[in-house]
Coordinates of C-alpha atoms in Angstrom, one line a residue:
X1 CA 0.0 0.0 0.0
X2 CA 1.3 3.4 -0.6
X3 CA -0.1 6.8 1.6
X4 CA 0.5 10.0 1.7
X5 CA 0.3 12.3 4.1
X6 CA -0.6 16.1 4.4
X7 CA -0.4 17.9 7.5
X8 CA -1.3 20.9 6.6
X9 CA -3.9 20.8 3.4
X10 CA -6.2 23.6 2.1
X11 CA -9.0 24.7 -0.1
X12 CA -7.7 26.4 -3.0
X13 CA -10.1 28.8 -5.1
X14 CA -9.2 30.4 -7.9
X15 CA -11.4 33.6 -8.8
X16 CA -11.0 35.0 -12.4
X17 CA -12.2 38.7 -13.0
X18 CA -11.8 40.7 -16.0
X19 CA -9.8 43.7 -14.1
X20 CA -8.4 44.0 -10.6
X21 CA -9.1 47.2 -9.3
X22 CA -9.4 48.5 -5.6
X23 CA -12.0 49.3 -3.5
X24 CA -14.7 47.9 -6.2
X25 CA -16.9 44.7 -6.1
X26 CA -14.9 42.7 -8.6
X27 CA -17.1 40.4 -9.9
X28 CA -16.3 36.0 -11.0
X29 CA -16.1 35.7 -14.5
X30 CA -15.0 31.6 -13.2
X31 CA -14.1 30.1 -10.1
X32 CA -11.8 27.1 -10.0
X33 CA -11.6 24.9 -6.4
X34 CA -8.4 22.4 -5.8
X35 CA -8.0 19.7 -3.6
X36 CA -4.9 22.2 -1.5
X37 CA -1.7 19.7 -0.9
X38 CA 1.2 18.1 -2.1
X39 CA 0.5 14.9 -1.0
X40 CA -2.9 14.9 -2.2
X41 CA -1.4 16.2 -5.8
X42 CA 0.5 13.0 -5.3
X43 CA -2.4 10.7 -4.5
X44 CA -4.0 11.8 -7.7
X45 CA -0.9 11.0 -9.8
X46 CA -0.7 7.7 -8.4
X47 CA -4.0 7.1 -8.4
X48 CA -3.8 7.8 -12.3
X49 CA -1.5 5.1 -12.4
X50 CA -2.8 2.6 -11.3
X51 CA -1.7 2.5 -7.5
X52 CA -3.7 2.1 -4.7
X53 CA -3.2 4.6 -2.2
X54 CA -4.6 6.2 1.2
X55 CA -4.6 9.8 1.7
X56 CA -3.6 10.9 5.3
X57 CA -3.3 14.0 7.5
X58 CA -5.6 16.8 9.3
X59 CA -8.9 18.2 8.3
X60 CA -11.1 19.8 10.6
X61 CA -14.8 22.0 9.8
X62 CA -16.6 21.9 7.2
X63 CA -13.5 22.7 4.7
X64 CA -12.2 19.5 5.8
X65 CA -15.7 17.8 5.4
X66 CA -15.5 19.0 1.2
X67 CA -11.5 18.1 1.1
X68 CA -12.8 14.6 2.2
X69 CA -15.9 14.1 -0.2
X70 CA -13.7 15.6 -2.7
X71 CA -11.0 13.2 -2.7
X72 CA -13.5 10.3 -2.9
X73 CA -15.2 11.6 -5.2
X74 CA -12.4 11.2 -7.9
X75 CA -11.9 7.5 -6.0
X76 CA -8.6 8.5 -3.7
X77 CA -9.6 6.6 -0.4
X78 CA -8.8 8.9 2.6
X79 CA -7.9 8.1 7.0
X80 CA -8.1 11.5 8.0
X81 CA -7.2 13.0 11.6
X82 CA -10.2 15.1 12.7
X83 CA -8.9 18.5 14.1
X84 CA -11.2 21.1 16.3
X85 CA -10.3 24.0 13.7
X86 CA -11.1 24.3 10.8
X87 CA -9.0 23.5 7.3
X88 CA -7.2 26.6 5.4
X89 CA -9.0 27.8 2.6
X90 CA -6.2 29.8 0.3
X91 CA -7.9 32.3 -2.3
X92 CA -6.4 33.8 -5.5
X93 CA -8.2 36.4 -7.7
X94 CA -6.5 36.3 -11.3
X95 CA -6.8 39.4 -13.5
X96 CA -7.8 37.7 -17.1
X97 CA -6.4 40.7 -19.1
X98 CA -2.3 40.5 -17.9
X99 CA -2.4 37.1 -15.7
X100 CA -1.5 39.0 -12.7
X101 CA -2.7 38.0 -9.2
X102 CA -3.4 38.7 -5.7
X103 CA -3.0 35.2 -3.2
X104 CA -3.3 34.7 0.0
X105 CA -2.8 32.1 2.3
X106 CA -4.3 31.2 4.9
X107 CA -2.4 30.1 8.4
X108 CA -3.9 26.9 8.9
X109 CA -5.7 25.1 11.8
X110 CA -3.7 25.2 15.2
X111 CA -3.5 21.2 15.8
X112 CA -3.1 20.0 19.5
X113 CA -1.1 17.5 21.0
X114 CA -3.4 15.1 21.8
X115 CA -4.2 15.6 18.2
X116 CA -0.9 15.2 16.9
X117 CA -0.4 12.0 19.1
X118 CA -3.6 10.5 17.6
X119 CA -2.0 10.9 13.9
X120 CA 1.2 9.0 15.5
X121 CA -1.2 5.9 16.7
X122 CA -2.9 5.6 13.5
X123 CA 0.0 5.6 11.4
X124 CA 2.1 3.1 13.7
X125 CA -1.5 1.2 13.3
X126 CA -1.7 0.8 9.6
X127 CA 2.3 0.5 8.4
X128 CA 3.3 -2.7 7.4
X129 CA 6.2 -4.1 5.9
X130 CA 6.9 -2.5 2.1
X131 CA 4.3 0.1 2.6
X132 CA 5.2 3.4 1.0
X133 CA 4.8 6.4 3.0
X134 CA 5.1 9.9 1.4
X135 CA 5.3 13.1 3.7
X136 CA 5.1 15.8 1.8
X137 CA 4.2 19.6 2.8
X138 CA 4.5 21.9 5.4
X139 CA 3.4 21.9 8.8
X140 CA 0.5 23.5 10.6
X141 CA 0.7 25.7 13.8
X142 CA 0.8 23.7 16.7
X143 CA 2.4 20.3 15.3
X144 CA 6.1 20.3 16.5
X145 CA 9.0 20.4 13.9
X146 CA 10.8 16.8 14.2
X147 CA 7.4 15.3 13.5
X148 CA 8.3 14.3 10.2
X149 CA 11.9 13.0 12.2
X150 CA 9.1 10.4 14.4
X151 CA 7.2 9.1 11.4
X152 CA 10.5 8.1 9.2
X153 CA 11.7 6.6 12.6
X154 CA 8.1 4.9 13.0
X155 CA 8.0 3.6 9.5
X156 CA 11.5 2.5 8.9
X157 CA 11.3 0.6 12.3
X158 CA 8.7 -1.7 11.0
X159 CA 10.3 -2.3 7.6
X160 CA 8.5 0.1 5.3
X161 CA 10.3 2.8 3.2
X162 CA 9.6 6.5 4.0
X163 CA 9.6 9.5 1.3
X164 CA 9.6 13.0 2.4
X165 CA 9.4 16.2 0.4
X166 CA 9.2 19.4 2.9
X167 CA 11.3 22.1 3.6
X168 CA 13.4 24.4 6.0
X169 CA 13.5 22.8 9.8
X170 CA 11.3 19.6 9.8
X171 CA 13.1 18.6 6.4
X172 CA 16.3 18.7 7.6
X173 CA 14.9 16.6 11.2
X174 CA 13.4 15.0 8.8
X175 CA 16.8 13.6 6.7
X176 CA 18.4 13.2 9.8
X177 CA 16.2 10.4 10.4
X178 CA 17.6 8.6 7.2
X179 CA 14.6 8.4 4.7
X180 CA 14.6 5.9 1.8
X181 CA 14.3 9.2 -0.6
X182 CA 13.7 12.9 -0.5
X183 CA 12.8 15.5 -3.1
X184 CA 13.9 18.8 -2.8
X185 CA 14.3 21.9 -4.8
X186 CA 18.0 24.0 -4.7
X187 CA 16.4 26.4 -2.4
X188 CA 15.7 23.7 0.1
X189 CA 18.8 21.9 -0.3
X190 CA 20.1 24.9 0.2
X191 CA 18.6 25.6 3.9
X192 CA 19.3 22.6 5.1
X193 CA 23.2 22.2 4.1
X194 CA 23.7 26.3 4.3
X195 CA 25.7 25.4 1.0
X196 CA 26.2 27.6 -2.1
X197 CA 24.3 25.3 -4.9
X198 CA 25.2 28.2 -8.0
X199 CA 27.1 25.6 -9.6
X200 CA 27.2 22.0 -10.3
X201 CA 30.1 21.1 -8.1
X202 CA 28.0 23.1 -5.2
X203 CA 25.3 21.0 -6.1
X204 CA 27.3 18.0 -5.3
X205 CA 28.7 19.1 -2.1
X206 CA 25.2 19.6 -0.7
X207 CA 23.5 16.3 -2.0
X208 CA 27.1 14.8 -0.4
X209 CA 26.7 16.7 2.7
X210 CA 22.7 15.2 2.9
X211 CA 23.3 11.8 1.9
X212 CA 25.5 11.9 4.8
X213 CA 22.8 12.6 7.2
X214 CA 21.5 8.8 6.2
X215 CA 19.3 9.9 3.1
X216 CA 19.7 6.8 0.6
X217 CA 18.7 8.7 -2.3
X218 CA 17.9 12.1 -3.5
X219 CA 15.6 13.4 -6.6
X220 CA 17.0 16.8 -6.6
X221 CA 15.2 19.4 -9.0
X222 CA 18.0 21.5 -10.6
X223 CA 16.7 24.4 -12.2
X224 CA 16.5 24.9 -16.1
X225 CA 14.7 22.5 -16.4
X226 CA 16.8 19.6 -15.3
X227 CA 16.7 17.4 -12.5
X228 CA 19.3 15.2 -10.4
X229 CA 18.9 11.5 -8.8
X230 CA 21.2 10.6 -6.6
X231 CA 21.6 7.1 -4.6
X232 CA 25.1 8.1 -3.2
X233 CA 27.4 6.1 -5.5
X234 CA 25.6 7.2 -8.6
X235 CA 24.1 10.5 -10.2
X236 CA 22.1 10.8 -13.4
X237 CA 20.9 14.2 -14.4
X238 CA 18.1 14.1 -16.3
X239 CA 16.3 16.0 -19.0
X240 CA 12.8 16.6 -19.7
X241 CA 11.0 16.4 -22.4
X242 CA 10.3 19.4 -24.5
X243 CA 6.5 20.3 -24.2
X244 CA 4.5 23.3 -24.6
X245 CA 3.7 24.0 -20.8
X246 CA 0.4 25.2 -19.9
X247 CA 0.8 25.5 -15.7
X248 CA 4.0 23.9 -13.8
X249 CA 2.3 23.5 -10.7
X250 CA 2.2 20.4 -9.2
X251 CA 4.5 18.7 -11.8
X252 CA 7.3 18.5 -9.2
X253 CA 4.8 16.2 -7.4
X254 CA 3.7 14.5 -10.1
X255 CA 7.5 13.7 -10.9
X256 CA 7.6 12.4 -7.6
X257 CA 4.6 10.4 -7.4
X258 CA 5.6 8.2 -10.5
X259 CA 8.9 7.6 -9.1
X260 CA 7.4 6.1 -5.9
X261 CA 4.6 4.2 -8.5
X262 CA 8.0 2.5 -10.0
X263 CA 9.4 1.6 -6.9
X264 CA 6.5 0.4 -5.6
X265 CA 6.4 -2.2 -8.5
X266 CA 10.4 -3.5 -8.0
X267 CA 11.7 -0.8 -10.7
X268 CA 15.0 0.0 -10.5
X269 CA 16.2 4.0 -9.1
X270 CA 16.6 4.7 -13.0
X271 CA 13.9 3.7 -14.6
X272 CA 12.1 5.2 -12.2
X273 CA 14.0 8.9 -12.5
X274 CA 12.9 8.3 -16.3
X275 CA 9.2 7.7 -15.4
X276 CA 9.2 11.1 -12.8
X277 CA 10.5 13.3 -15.8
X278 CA 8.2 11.7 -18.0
X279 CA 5.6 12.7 -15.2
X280 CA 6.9 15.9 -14.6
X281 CA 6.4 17.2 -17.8
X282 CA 3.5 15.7 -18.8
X283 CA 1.8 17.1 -15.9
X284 CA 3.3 20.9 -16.6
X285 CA 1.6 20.6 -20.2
X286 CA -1.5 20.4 -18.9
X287 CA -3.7 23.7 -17.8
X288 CA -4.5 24.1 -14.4
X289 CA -3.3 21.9 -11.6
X290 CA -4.5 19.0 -13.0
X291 CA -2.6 15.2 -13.6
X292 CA -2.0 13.6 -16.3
X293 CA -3.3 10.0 -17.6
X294 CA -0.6 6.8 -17.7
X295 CA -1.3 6.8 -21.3
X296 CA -0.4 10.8 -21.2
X297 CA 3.2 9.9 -19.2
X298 CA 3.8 7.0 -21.2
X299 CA 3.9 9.1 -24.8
X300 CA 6.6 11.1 -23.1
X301 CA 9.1 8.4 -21.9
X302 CA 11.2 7.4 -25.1
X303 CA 11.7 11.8 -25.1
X304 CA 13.1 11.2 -22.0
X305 CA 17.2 11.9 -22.0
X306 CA 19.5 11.4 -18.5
X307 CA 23.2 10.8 -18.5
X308 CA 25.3 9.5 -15.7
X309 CA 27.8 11.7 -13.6

């Protein structure tokens, strides 16, 4: 079984107008809602797949209530944590005309500790040997920042593998605890190794300096457009397929989603790099945040080029 979790997910709604101006009633022209997340942007990818996964974390209020319904609606099953406060709702109002935009975020629910300690017995109730666990996101207030540091130890200790994509302090707790892979961006590399990653052989230095941590392997993205995978002994940097992309959000999650789909199913680190670009981009050439069909990644694969380091 593979789950994912997400601490800390929202309601995203997207309001188009054809002007923003101040201090007027701007009026919808189209509103767009999202399922808020990264790992339940990952749940979808797999679920596209083929895999069977669980979608984990808090909800709370009626947000929560439309997250949930949501989810199974498009067939993702869900174990959620019910929290006293409600689940962020994030709202962006996009001017039509010049594609500019106001967002704003919301804080999130402030989760308790007997809260947070009823995630922990759930999970250590439901992982089993060769389970997949992916922890991806950031945190909400209240939930303490080596959470992600107990889970990897919890899941690893009963022989399934842990994946975690964060950032800043719980990602580095996080690696300390030694996760089976991790996904980061420069800029999060970056924080968590205080290295200078403007070059390739900075790059190195810092996915040296995590591995060292105990992180078996590392699906770095690069910038301009390429992306690293690293298992310590070996590096490939890959590149993507050209496409014609429509929205890159989410792609760096459904990149990772396919790699964990591969694994899952005995596929050697590599293939599985070539199957997360594939994703990646097939996901970016889409419009909105949505994810791509199997047969959508699979027309992209033979474009896919990496090289070994």
């Amino acid at each position: 079984m593979i789950y994912t979790l997400t601490l800390n997910p929202a309601l995203d709604k997207e309001y188009h107008v054809a002007e923003l101006l101040p201090n007027a009633v701007l009026r919808a022209s189209s509103v767009k809602i999202d399922y808020g997340g990264k790992g339940f942007n990952i749940a979808r990818m797999l679920s596209a797949l083929g895999s069977e996964c669980v979608a984990m974390g808090f909800v709370g209020g009626h947000t929560g209530q439309v997250l949930r319904a949501g989810l199974e609606g498009i067939g993702i099953r869900t174990d959620f944590v019910q929290v006293s406060e409600e689940t962020r709702t994030n709202i962006s109002i996009v001017n039509d005309r010049d594609r500019t935009y106001f967002k704003v975020n919301e804080a999130g629910p402030l989760v308790s500790e007997q809260e947070v300690k009823e995630l922990l017995r759930k999970i250590e109730g439901l992982v089993q040997p060769d389970d997949w666990w992916v922890l991806a996101g950031s945190l909400p207030r209240g939930v303490p920042a080596d959470i992600y540091e107990k889970i990897i130890h919890l899941i690893q200790r009963k022989g399934a593998w842990a994946v975690l994509d964060s950032s800043g302090e719980p990602f580095r707790l996080g690696c300390a605890a030694g996760p089976y892979l991790i996904k980061p961006n420069l800029e999060e590399i970056a924080q968590i190794t205080d290295l200078n990653v403007g070059d390739f052989s900075g790059i190195s230095r810092a996915v040296n300096s995590v591995h060292k941590l105990g992180v078996k392997n590392i699906l770095l993205s690069a910038g301009g457009g390429k992306s690293l995978c690293s298992k310590g002994d070996q590096i490939w940097v890959g590149q993507p397929p050209k496409i014609d992309e429509k929205n890159p959000t989410g792609a760096g999650d459904a990149m990772l989603a396919a790699v964990v789909d591969r694994l899952s199913r005995d596929a050697p680190l590599q293939d599985a790099f070539v199957w997360g670009l594939a994703a990646g981009s097939a996901a970016a050439a889409l419009p909105g945040t949505g994810m791509p069909s199997c047969a959508q990644v699979e027309a992209l694969i033979e474009q896919v080029v990496i090289s070994k380091e």
